[in-house]
Amino acid sequence: MGNFKLSRFVDNNRALLMLMVVFIGLALTHPNFLNSYNLTTILKSASLYSVVVIGFALIFIIGELDLSVGAIVMMGGMLAIGLEPQLGWYGSFAGAALAGVVIGLVNGLLVAKAKIHSFIVTLGMMTIVLGLMHIYSGGDTLSTEDYDLSDWMDTAEIPLLPPLVIITLCLVLGANFFFNKTRFGRGFFVVGGNKETAWLAGLNKDMYIVLAFVISGMLSAIGGALFSMSLAAMPANVNLANNTLMAVLAATIIGGTIMSGGKGNILKCYFAVLLLSTIFNGISLFGFSYDIQIFVNGVILAIVVLYEAFAVYKHDAVKGQNPKLLQSMLLSRKR
Amino acid sequence: MSQVENVAAESTNSPGRKNRGKLQISKTQVVFEKAGIYVIALILIIIGSMVSPQFFTVDNMLTVLRSISLLGMVVAGAAFVTYIGEYADLSIPAIIPLSGIVAVFALPLGVVPAVLLGMLAGLMIGVMNGLVIGYLRANPILWTLAVVFFMEGLMRFMMSNNQIYPDVSPGTAGADFIGMYRSEILGIPTIVVVMLVLLAISHWVLRRTKFGQQAKLVGSAYEVAKTSGINVKRTVMIAFVLTALSSSVAGILITSFNKTGVYYLGQGYDFQAVTAIVLGGMTLSGGRGSIVGVLGGVLVIGLLSNLMTFMGVHPFQQKVVIGTIFILVVGLNQYQLRKMGKDHG
């Protein structure tokens, strides 16, 4: 039975273990991987996805799907840059976050109250938000002349940790604490595990669903705002939205969150984001191009989906049967 | 199989019956459920005729038909995936360019082998999807998204981000290949004919074949279908194979239109297909809807964007309008179904 426990341990911590394996592998094979500049680059490039993944994983935990995160990231970035001349950085940041809250609220109300499938709601919302943002920006890159903020966010006063990364880490750790340790946060898992049971147990399930979409919308917008602030520009490129959705989806699945809801861990999803960023970093260090990144991301996602499906398949095959009896039968058949 | 037919017949007749407890179902509700999308199409045509006299003319209607024909082909197969309760096949944007690229590569062998090889390439993705989703029960959305990513990466890498052009000098197979999209049969564009034929076939498959009957039961209640002896795994797999087949036909014609094979040709067709299918009255919970309704959904999308172009609405704004109408119509449809006691979700 010792073997069985090991496999469960590996499965539970797969994101962290894979990250360690990839990290050590790259450190051994590439001389420039371990210098502090490169490590900071990895952490910085992971910051957008790791803010977005909190909300995305939360939506998974509650048993829904949010395809609009990529579009909201674009919106957050656009508004943070576009509103800055009128409102200043604090105002534009708050404006972006507020817009994210509004979009999330609409999503959540349509899913929880109008009872439309979240796949449809967020698909429609993605189209709407992308269209609005193209109208807002006129299809051009929005940029700002004020580089002070982006310089501040990108310079590492503490080794390895520029303010951008520190903000990200605070958000991830705060969310992890909130969803794992507080009574209110655990409610999301209860609702995601079984909505009827949660309702019977006295939880307001509609409120939890709306709140999950609001949090997801807000964090996506904040992620986009932080991204554009550190870049001092926001390209009106649909690929940015698509890539964010793709990477965040892969990270959420690798992090052990299941789509049927009720199970997941924000910290593991963060490790999965770091894993993807490290792999992308390694790919570009070795001089491979962007298409390999997409390919690798797709292959990793496919393998993890297959692995999960196979685990369920194996579990279903022996469901309701005595495993010891089954094993002895298999053994006798071999003889 | 007769039992399934009885169930199907009963469920279509039941709203007309009077003894249904406290449920108040008016005739208009039934009409709206059955023909709702065509009512919307009619409204769009009436608005269009008021906006411009050029809207409701033979020429413009042919333009609309031509603009929706590729989407119609994709949807002819993709509808099965939704019908069978597997949400949607998001790998369509990978199938479309792959079949086109393979067809262009195979052009030296002649047009017909090229088209067949292109369809075979698309079919392979369909079989892979079917095996993984049907037999291993992987989540369809996640798996097909993964397929899109790694196929896009693969196609970009293999062709080092380049496009592939067929040799189109007159008399070669390439000239015939790019002529396919532009040809006409009896004054009607070939693509419109192909779309209608594909939709007619899938209507027949859905309504008249054993597979169609089984698909309805699998879509309505997977476990029930399984315990009543239907080979559910094979049924799900066939749905994905049909999607891949119809998408690869569309992919070859898109490539013929663009005169190039390149990885991004299929972009947007996944979401457009979902929009059309769901607008056409198929619910994501599966087992409900018809190909006739889906054709209505495709028509509405075509009419809407044509109308908005007539009114001078910018493409970005069109996106916003289509997204809003999508959510509104689906929400209204689901509200109606719930009111009639037909939706338990």
PDB file of N, CA, C and O in Angstrom, chain A residues 225-262:
ATOM      1  N   ALA A 225      -4.912  45.373 -15.723  1.00  0.00           N
ATOM      2  CA  ALA A 225      -4.452  46.720 -15.373  1.00  0.00           C
ATOM      3  C   ALA A 225      -2.992  46.691 -14.948  1.00  0.00           C
ATOM      4  O   ALA A 225      -2.183  47.520 -15.395  1.00  0.00           O
ATOM      5  N   LEU A 226      -2.636  45.702 -14.096  1.00  0.00           N
ATOM      6  CA  LEU A 226      -1.244  45.603 -13.651  1.00  0.00           C
ATOM      7  C   LEU A 226      -0.324  45.365 -14.842  1.00  0.00           C
ATOM      8  O   LEU A 226       0.760  45.937 -14.953  1.00  0.00           O
ATOM      9  N   PHE A 227      -0.790  44.494 -15.755  1.00  0.00           N
ATOM     10  CA  PHE A 227       0.003  44.169 -16.948  1.00  0.00           C
ATOM     11  C   PHE A 227       0.282  45.426 -17.768  1.00  0.00           C
ATOM     12  O   PHE A 227       1.421  45.713 -18.120  1.00  0.00           O
ATOM     13  N   SER A 228      -0.787  46.202 -18.042  1.00  0.00           N
ATOM     14  CA  SER A 228      -0.592  47.373 -18.896  1.00  0.00           C
ATOM     15  C   SER A 228       0.191  48.461 -18.171  1.00  0.00           C
ATOM     16  O   SER A 228       0.950  49.193 -18.782  1.00  0.00           O
ATOM     17  N   MET A 229       0.012  48.561 -16.823  1.00  0.00           N
ATOM     18  CA  MET A 229       0.760  49.574 -16.082  1.00  0.00           C
ATOM     19  C   MET A 229       2.248  49.279 -16.096  1.00  0.00           C
ATOM     20  O   MET A 229       3.072  50.193 -16.224  1.00  0.00           O
ATOM     21  N   SER A 230       2.608  47.989 -15.991  1.00  0.00           N
ATOM     22  CA  SER A 230       4.038  47.675 -15.985  1.00  0.00           C
ATOM     23  C   SER A 230       4.620  47.799 -17.382  1.00  0.00           C
ATOM     24  O   SER A 230       5.815  47.953 -17.559  1.00  0.00           O
ATOM     25  N   LEU A 231       3.743  47.721 -18.404  1.00  0.00           N
ATOM     26  CA  LEU A 231       4.204  47.817 -19.785  1.00  0.00           C
ATOM     27  C   LEU A 231       4.104  49.249 -20.293  1.00  0.00           C
ATOM     28  O   LEU A 231       4.709  49.593 -21.301  1.00  0.00           O
ATOM     29  N   ALA A 232       3.308  50.099 -19.598  1.00  0.00           N
ATOM     30  CA  ALA A 232       2.989  51.472 -20.006  1.00  0.00           C
ATOM     31  C   ALA A 232       2.303  51.510 -21.355  1.00  0.00           C
ATOM     32  O   ALA A 232       2.335  52.521 -22.048  1.00  0.00           O
ATOM     33  N   ALA A 233       1.692  50.379 -21.775  1.00  0.00           N
ATOM     34  CA  ALA A 233       0.961  50.350 -23.046  1.00  0.00           C
ATOM     35  C   ALA A 233       0.056  49.128 -23.045  1.00  0.00           C
ATOM     36  O   ALA A 233       0.259  48.196 -22.258  1.00  0.00           O
ATOM     37  N   MET A 234      -0.973  49.156 -23.892  1.00  0.00           N
ATOM     38  CA  MET A 234      -1.849  47.988 -24.006  1.00  0.00           C
ATOM     39  C   MET A 234      -2.176  47.766 -25.474  1.00  0.00           C
ATOM     40  O   MET A 234      -2.857  48.581 -26.094  1.00  0.00           O
ATOM     41  N   PRO A 235      -1.679  46.676 -26.053  1.00  0.00           N
ATOM     42  CA  PRO A 235      -2.004  46.414 -27.457  1.00  0.00           C
ATOM     43  C   PRO A 235      -3.443  45.912 -27.604  1.00  0.00           C
ATOM     44  O   PRO A 235      -3.929  45.147 -26.769  1.00  0.00           O
ATOM     45  N   ALA A 236      -4.128  46.360 -28.661  1.00  0.00           N
ATOM     46  CA  ALA A 236      -5.494  45.897 -28.921  1.00  0.00           C
ATOM     47  C   ALA A 236      -5.417  44.621 -29.753  1.00  0.00           C
ATOM     48  O   ALA A 236      -5.792  44.583 -30.908  1.00  0.00           O
ATOM     49  N   ASN A 237      -4.870  43.580 -29.142  1.00  0.00           N
ATOM     50  CA  ASN A 237      -4.596  42.349 -29.879  1.00  0.00           C
ATOM     51  C   ASN A 237      -5.417  41.220 -29.279  1.00  0.00           C
ATOM     52  O   ASN A 237      -5.293  40.912 -28.097  1.00  0.00           O
ATOM     53  N   VAL A 238      -6.279  40.625 -30.094  1.00  0.00           N
ATOM     54  CA  VAL A 238      -7.142  39.562 -29.579  1.00  0.00           C
ATOM     55  C   VAL A 238      -6.314  38.375 -29.112  1.00  0.00           C
ATOM     56  O   VAL A 238      -6.716  37.631 -28.219  1.00  0.00           O
ATOM     57  N   ASN A 239      -5.114  38.210 -29.705  1.00  0.00           N
ATOM     58  CA  ASN A 239      -4.265  37.087 -29.306  1.00  0.00           C
ATOM     59  C   ASN A 239      -3.927  37.133 -27.823  1.00  0.00           C
ATOM     60  O   ASN A 239      -3.795  36.102 -27.184  1.00  0.00           O
ATOM     61  N   LEU A 240      -3.777  38.356 -27.287  1.00  0.00           N
ATOM     62  CA  LEU A 240      -3.471  38.474 -25.859  1.00  0.00           C
ATOM     63  C   LEU A 240      -4.591  37.850 -25.041  1.00  0.00           C
ATOM     64  O   LEU A 240      -4.353  37.082 -24.102  1.00  0.00           O
ATOM     65  N   ALA A 241      -5.846  38.149 -25.432  1.00  0.00           N
ATOM     66  CA  ALA A 241      -6.995  37.585 -24.719  1.00  0.00           C
ATOM     67  C   ALA A 241      -7.014  36.067 -24.856  1.00  0.00           C
ATOM     68  O   ALA A 241      -7.196  35.334 -23.880  1.00  0.00           O
ATOM     69  N   ASN A 242      -6.802  35.582 -26.081  1.00  0.00           N
ATOM     70  CA  ASN A 242      -6.845  34.136 -26.299  1.00  0.00           C
ATOM     71  C   ASN A 242      -5.746  33.414 -25.548  1.00  0.00           C
ATOM     72  O   ASN A 242      -5.969  32.367 -24.946  1.00  0.00           O
ATOM     73  N   ASN A 243      -4.522  33.989 -25.603  1.00  0.00           N
ATOM     74  CA  ASN A 243      -3.407  33.330 -24.923  1.00  0.00           C
ATOM     75  C   ASN A 243      -3.613  33.290 -23.423  1.00  0.00           C
ATOM     76  O   ASN A 243      -3.264  32.305 -22.771  1.00  0.00           O
ATOM     77  N   THR A 244      -4.177  34.382 -22.875  1.00  0.00           N
ATOM     78  CA  THR A 244      -4.438  34.390 -21.440  1.00  0.00           C
ATOM     79  C   THR A 244      -5.404  33.272 -21.084  1.00  0.00           C
ATOM     80  O   THR A 244      -5.179  32.500 -20.154  1.00  0.00           O
ATOM     81  N   LEU A 245      -6.487  33.174 -21.847  1.00  0.00           N
ATOM     82  CA  LEU A 245      -7.476  32.121 -21.586  1.00  0.00           C
ATOM     83  C   LEU A 245      -6.813  30.752 -21.653  1.00  0.00           C
ATOM     84  O   LEU A 245      -7.017  29.899 -20.780  1.00  0.00           O
ATOM     85  N   MET A 246      -5.995  30.553 -22.692  1.00  0.00           N
ATOM     86  CA  MET A 246      -5.347  29.263 -22.905  1.00  0.00           C
ATOM     87  C   MET A 246      -4.426  28.899 -21.745  1.00  0.00           C
ATOM     88  O   MET A 246      -4.538  27.816 -21.167  1.00  0.00           O
ATOM     89  N   ALA A 247      -3.543  29.838 -21.372  1.00  0.00           N
ATOM     90  CA  ALA A 247      -2.575  29.537 -20.319  1.00  0.00           C
ATOM     91  C   ALA A 247      -3.273  29.340 -18.978  1.00  0.00           C
ATOM     92  O   ALA A 247      -2.939  28.425 -18.215  1.00  0.00           O
ATOM     93  N   VAL A 248      -4.260  30.192 -18.702  1.00  0.00           N
ATOM     94  CA  VAL A 248      -4.939  30.115 -17.412  1.00  0.00           C
ATOM     95  C   VAL A 248      -5.732  28.815 -17.303  1.00  0.00           C
ATOM     96  O   VAL A 248      -5.748  28.156 -16.267  1.00  0.00           O
ATOM     97  N   LEU A 249      -6.357  28.435 -18.399  1.00  0.00           N
ATOM     98  CA  LEU A 249      -7.101  27.174 -18.421  1.00  0.00           C
ATOM     99  C   LEU A 249      -6.170  26.002 -18.147  1.00  0.00           C
ATOM    100  O   LEU A 249      -6.448  25.146 -17.298  1.00  0.00           O
ATOM    101  N   ALA A 250      -5.032  25.989 -18.866  1.00  0.00           N
ATOM    102  CA  ALA A 250      -4.082  24.898 -18.667  1.00  0.00           C
ATOM    103  C   ALA A 250      -3.599  24.868 -17.221  1.00  0.00           C
ATOM    104  O   ALA A 250      -3.560  23.804 -16.588  1.00  0.00           O
ATOM    105  N   ALA A 251      -3.269  26.061 -16.690  1.00  0.00           N
ATOM    106  CA  ALA A 251      -2.735  26.113 -15.325  1.00  0.00           C
ATOM    107  C   ALA A 251      -3.773  25.629 -14.325  1.00  0.00           C
ATOM    108  O   ALA A 251      -3.448  24.919 -13.366  1.00  0.00           O
ATOM    109  N   THR A 252      -5.040  25.993 -14.548  1.00  0.00           N
ATOM    110  CA  THR A 252      -6.078  25.597 -13.600  1.00  0.00           C
ATOM    111  C   THR A 252      -6.222  24.081 -13.567  1.00  0.00           C
ATOM    112  O   THR A 252      -6.373  23.478 -12.505  1.00  0.00           O
ATOM    113  N   ILE A 253      -6.170  23.465 -14.738  1.00  0.00           N
ATOM    114  CA  ILE A 253      -6.325  22.010 -14.795  1.00  0.00           C
ATOM    115  C   ILE A 253      -5.105  21.330 -14.198  1.00  0.00           C
ATOM    116  O   ILE A 253      -5.211  20.381 -13.414  1.00  0.00           O
ATOM    117  N   ILE A 254      -3.895  21.833 -14.562  1.00  0.00           N
ATOM    118  CA  ILE A 254      -2.679  21.228 -14.021  1.00  0.00           C
ATOM    119  C   ILE A 254      -2.663  21.361 -12.504  1.00  0.00           C
ATOM    120  O   ILE A 254      -2.240  20.460 -11.790  1.00  0.00           O
ATOM    121  N   GLY A 255      -3.187  22.500 -12.019  1.00  0.00           N
ATOM    122  CA  GLY A 255      -3.215  22.722 -10.579  1.00  0.00           C
ATOM    123  C   GLY A 255      -4.202  21.841  -9.840  1.00  0.00           C
ATOM    124  O   GLY A 255      -4.398  22.008  -8.638  1.00  0.00           O
ATOM    125  N   GLY A 256      -4.860  20.940 -10.528  1.00  0.00           N
ATOM    126  CA  GLY A 256      -5.695  19.964  -9.846  1.00  0.00           C
ATOM    127  C   GLY A 256      -7.129  20.402  -9.624  1.00  0.00           C
ATOM    128  O   GLY A 256      -7.863  19.755  -8.883  1.00  0.00           O
ATOM    129  N   THR A 257      -7.552  21.509 -10.261  1.00  0.00           N
ATOM    130  CA  THR A 257      -8.942  21.937 -10.131  1.00  0.00           C
ATOM    131  C   THR A 257      -9.783  21.126 -11.119  1.00  0.00           C
ATOM    132  O   THR A 257      -9.375  20.951 -12.265  1.00  0.00           O
ATOM    133  N   ILE A 258     -10.923  20.634 -10.659  1.00  0.00           N
ATOM    134  CA  ILE A 258     -11.732  19.861 -11.598  1.00  0.00           C
ATOM    135  C   ILE A 258     -12.951  20.663 -12.017  1.00  0.00           C
ATOM    136  O   ILE A 258     -13.486  21.468 -11.269  1.00  0.00           O
ATOM    137  N   MET A 259     -13.384  20.410 -13.256  1.00  0.00           N
ATOM    138  CA  MET A 259     -14.401  21.249 -13.869  1.00  0.00           C
ATOM    139  C   MET A 259     -15.776  21.016 -13.268  1.00  0.00           C
ATOM    140  O   MET A 259     -16.639  21.882 -13.328  1.00  0.00           O
ATOM    141  N   SER A 260     -16.005  19.839 -12.707  1.00  0.00           N
ATOM    142  CA  SER A 260     -17.325  19.585 -12.147  1.00  0.00           C
ATOM    143  C   SER A 260     -17.515  20.311 -10.820  1.00  0.00           C
ATOM    144  O   SER A 260     -18.618  20.358 -10.286  1.00  0.00           O
ATOM    145  N   GLY A 261     -16.449  20.896 -10.299  1.00  0.00           N
ATOM    146  CA  GLY A 261     -16.581  21.775  -9.152  1.00  0.00           C
ATOM    147  C   GLY A 261     -16.280  21.119  -7.823  1.00  0.00           C
ATOM    148  O   GLY A 261     -16.220  19.898  -7.689  1.00  0.00           O
ATOM    149  N   GLY A 262     -16.074  21.973  -6.799  1.00  0.00           N
ATOM    150  CA  GLY A 262     -15.903  21.494  -5.445  1.00  0.00           C
ATOM    151  C   GLY A 262     -14.496  21.126  -5.050  1.00  0.00           C
ATOM    152  O   GLY A 262     -14.256  20.778  -3.902  1.00  0.00           O
TER     153      GLY A 262
END
